[in-house]
C-alpha positions as CSV (number, residue, x, y, z in Angstrom):
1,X,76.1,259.0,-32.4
2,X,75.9,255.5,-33.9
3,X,78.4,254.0,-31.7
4,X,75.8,255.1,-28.9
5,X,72.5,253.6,-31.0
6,X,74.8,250.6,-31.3
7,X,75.3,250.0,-27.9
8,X,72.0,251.2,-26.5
9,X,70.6,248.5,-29.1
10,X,73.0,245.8,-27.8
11,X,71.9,246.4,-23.9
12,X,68.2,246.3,-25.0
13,X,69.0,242.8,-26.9
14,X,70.7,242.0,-23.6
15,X,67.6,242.8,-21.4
16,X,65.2,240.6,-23.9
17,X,66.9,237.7,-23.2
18,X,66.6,237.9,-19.8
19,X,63.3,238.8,-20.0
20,X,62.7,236.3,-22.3
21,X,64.5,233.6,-19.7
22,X,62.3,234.8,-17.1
23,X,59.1,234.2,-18.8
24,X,60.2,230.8,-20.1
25,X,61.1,230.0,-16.7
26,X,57.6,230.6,-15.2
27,X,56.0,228.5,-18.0
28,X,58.3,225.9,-17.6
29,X,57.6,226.4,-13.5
30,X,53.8,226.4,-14.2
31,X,53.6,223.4,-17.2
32,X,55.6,221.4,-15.1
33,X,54.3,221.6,-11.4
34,X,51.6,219.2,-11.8
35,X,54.0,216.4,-12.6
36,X,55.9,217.7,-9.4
37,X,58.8,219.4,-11.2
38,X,60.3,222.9,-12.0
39,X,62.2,223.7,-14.6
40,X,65.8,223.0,-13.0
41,X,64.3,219.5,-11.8
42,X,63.3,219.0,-15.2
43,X,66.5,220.0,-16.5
44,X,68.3,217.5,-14.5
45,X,66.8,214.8,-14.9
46,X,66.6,215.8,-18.9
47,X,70.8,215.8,-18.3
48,X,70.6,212.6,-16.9
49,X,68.5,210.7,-20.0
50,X,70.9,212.4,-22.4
51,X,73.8,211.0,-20.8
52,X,71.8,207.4,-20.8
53,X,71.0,207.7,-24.9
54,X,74.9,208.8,-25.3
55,X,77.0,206.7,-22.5
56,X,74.0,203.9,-21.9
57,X,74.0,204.8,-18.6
58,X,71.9,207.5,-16.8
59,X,74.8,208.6,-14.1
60,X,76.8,211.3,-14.1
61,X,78.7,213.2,-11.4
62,X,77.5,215.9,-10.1
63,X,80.3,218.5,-11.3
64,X,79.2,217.2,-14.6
65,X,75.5,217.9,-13.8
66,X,76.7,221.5,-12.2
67,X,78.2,222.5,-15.9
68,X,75.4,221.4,-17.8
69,X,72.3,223.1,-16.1
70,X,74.1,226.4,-15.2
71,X,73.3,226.0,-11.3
72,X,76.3,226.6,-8.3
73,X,77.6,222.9,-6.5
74,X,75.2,224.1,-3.4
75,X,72.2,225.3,-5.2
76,X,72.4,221.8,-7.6
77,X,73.4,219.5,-4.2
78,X,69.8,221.0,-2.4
79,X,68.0,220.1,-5.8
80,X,69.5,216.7,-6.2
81,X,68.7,216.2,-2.3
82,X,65.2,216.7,-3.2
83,X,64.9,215.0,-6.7
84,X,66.5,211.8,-4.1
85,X,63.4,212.3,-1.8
86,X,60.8,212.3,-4.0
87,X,62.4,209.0,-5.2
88,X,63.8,210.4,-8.9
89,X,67.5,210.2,-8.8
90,X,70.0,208.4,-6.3
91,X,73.2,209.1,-4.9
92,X,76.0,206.8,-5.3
93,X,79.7,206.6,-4.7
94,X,82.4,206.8,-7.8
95,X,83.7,203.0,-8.5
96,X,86.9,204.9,-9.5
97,X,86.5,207.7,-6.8
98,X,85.7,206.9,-4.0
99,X,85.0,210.7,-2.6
100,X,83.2,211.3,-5.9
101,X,79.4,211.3,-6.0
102,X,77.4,210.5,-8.9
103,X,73.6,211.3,-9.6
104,X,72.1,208.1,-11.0
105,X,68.3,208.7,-12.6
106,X,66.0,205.7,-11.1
107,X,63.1,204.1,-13.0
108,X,60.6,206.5,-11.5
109,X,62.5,209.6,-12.9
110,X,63.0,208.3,-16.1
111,X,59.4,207.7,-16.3
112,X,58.8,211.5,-14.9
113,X,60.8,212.6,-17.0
114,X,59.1,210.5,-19.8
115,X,55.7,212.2,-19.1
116,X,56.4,215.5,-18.6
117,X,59.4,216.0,-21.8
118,X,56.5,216.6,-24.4
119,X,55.3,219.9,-22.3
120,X,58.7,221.4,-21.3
121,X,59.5,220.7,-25.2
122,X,55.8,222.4,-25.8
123,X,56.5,225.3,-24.0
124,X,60.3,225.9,-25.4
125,X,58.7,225.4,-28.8
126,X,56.1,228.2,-28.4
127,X,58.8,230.5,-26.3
128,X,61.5,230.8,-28.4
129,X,59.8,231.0,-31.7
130,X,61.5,233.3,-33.4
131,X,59.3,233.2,-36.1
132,X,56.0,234.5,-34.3
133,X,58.0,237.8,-33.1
């Protein structure tokens, strides 16, 4: 009987977090929409600074991108494709590669990104306070 309380207790840990995940998402969604982003926008362009504070440039290529935020090559391409319209990241061929495409964050998204980083950090700070539970 404890080896089914144990695993009845590790599926109902499993479906917190992913209600948890959801919720987060749809504050992030909500926080963020009036500085024009959702939370995977957000979370690329957050990618992007970090690779600027660590490498000094804010460039990466797009696999790199792809393993970082969790999305599939298509699903990050249509995001990137529309982070590029709204004028917050450019495409730009590999120097060393030239069939390799990397995400560069313009001036404009690291100032996005600037003003909206103290609400997603808000919101992840008041989500996933253990402490509060």
């Amino acid at each position: 009987m404890a080896a089914k309380r144990s695993e009845q207790a590790l599926v109902g840990e499993w479906r917190e977090m992913l209600a948890l995940h959801a919720r987060t998402l749809g504050e992030l969604d909500r926080a963020l929409d009036p500085h024009g982003l959702g939370a995977s926008d957000f979370e690329v362009l957050d990618v992007l600074t970090e690779a600027a504070a660590e490498r000094g440039e804010a460039c990466l290529r797009v696999q790199e991108i792809a393993s970082r935020v969790h999305l599939s090559q298509s699903a990050l391409s249509r995001l990137v494709a529309r982070l590029e319209r709204g004028g917050l990241v450019r495409r730009v061929m590999c120097s060393d590669d030239r069939r390799g495409v990397r995400v560069e964050l313009t001036d404009t998204g690291r100032a996005r990104h600037a003003e909206a980083r103290p609400l997603q950090r808000a919101v992840l700070s008041r989500m996933l306070d253990r402490t509060g539970k």
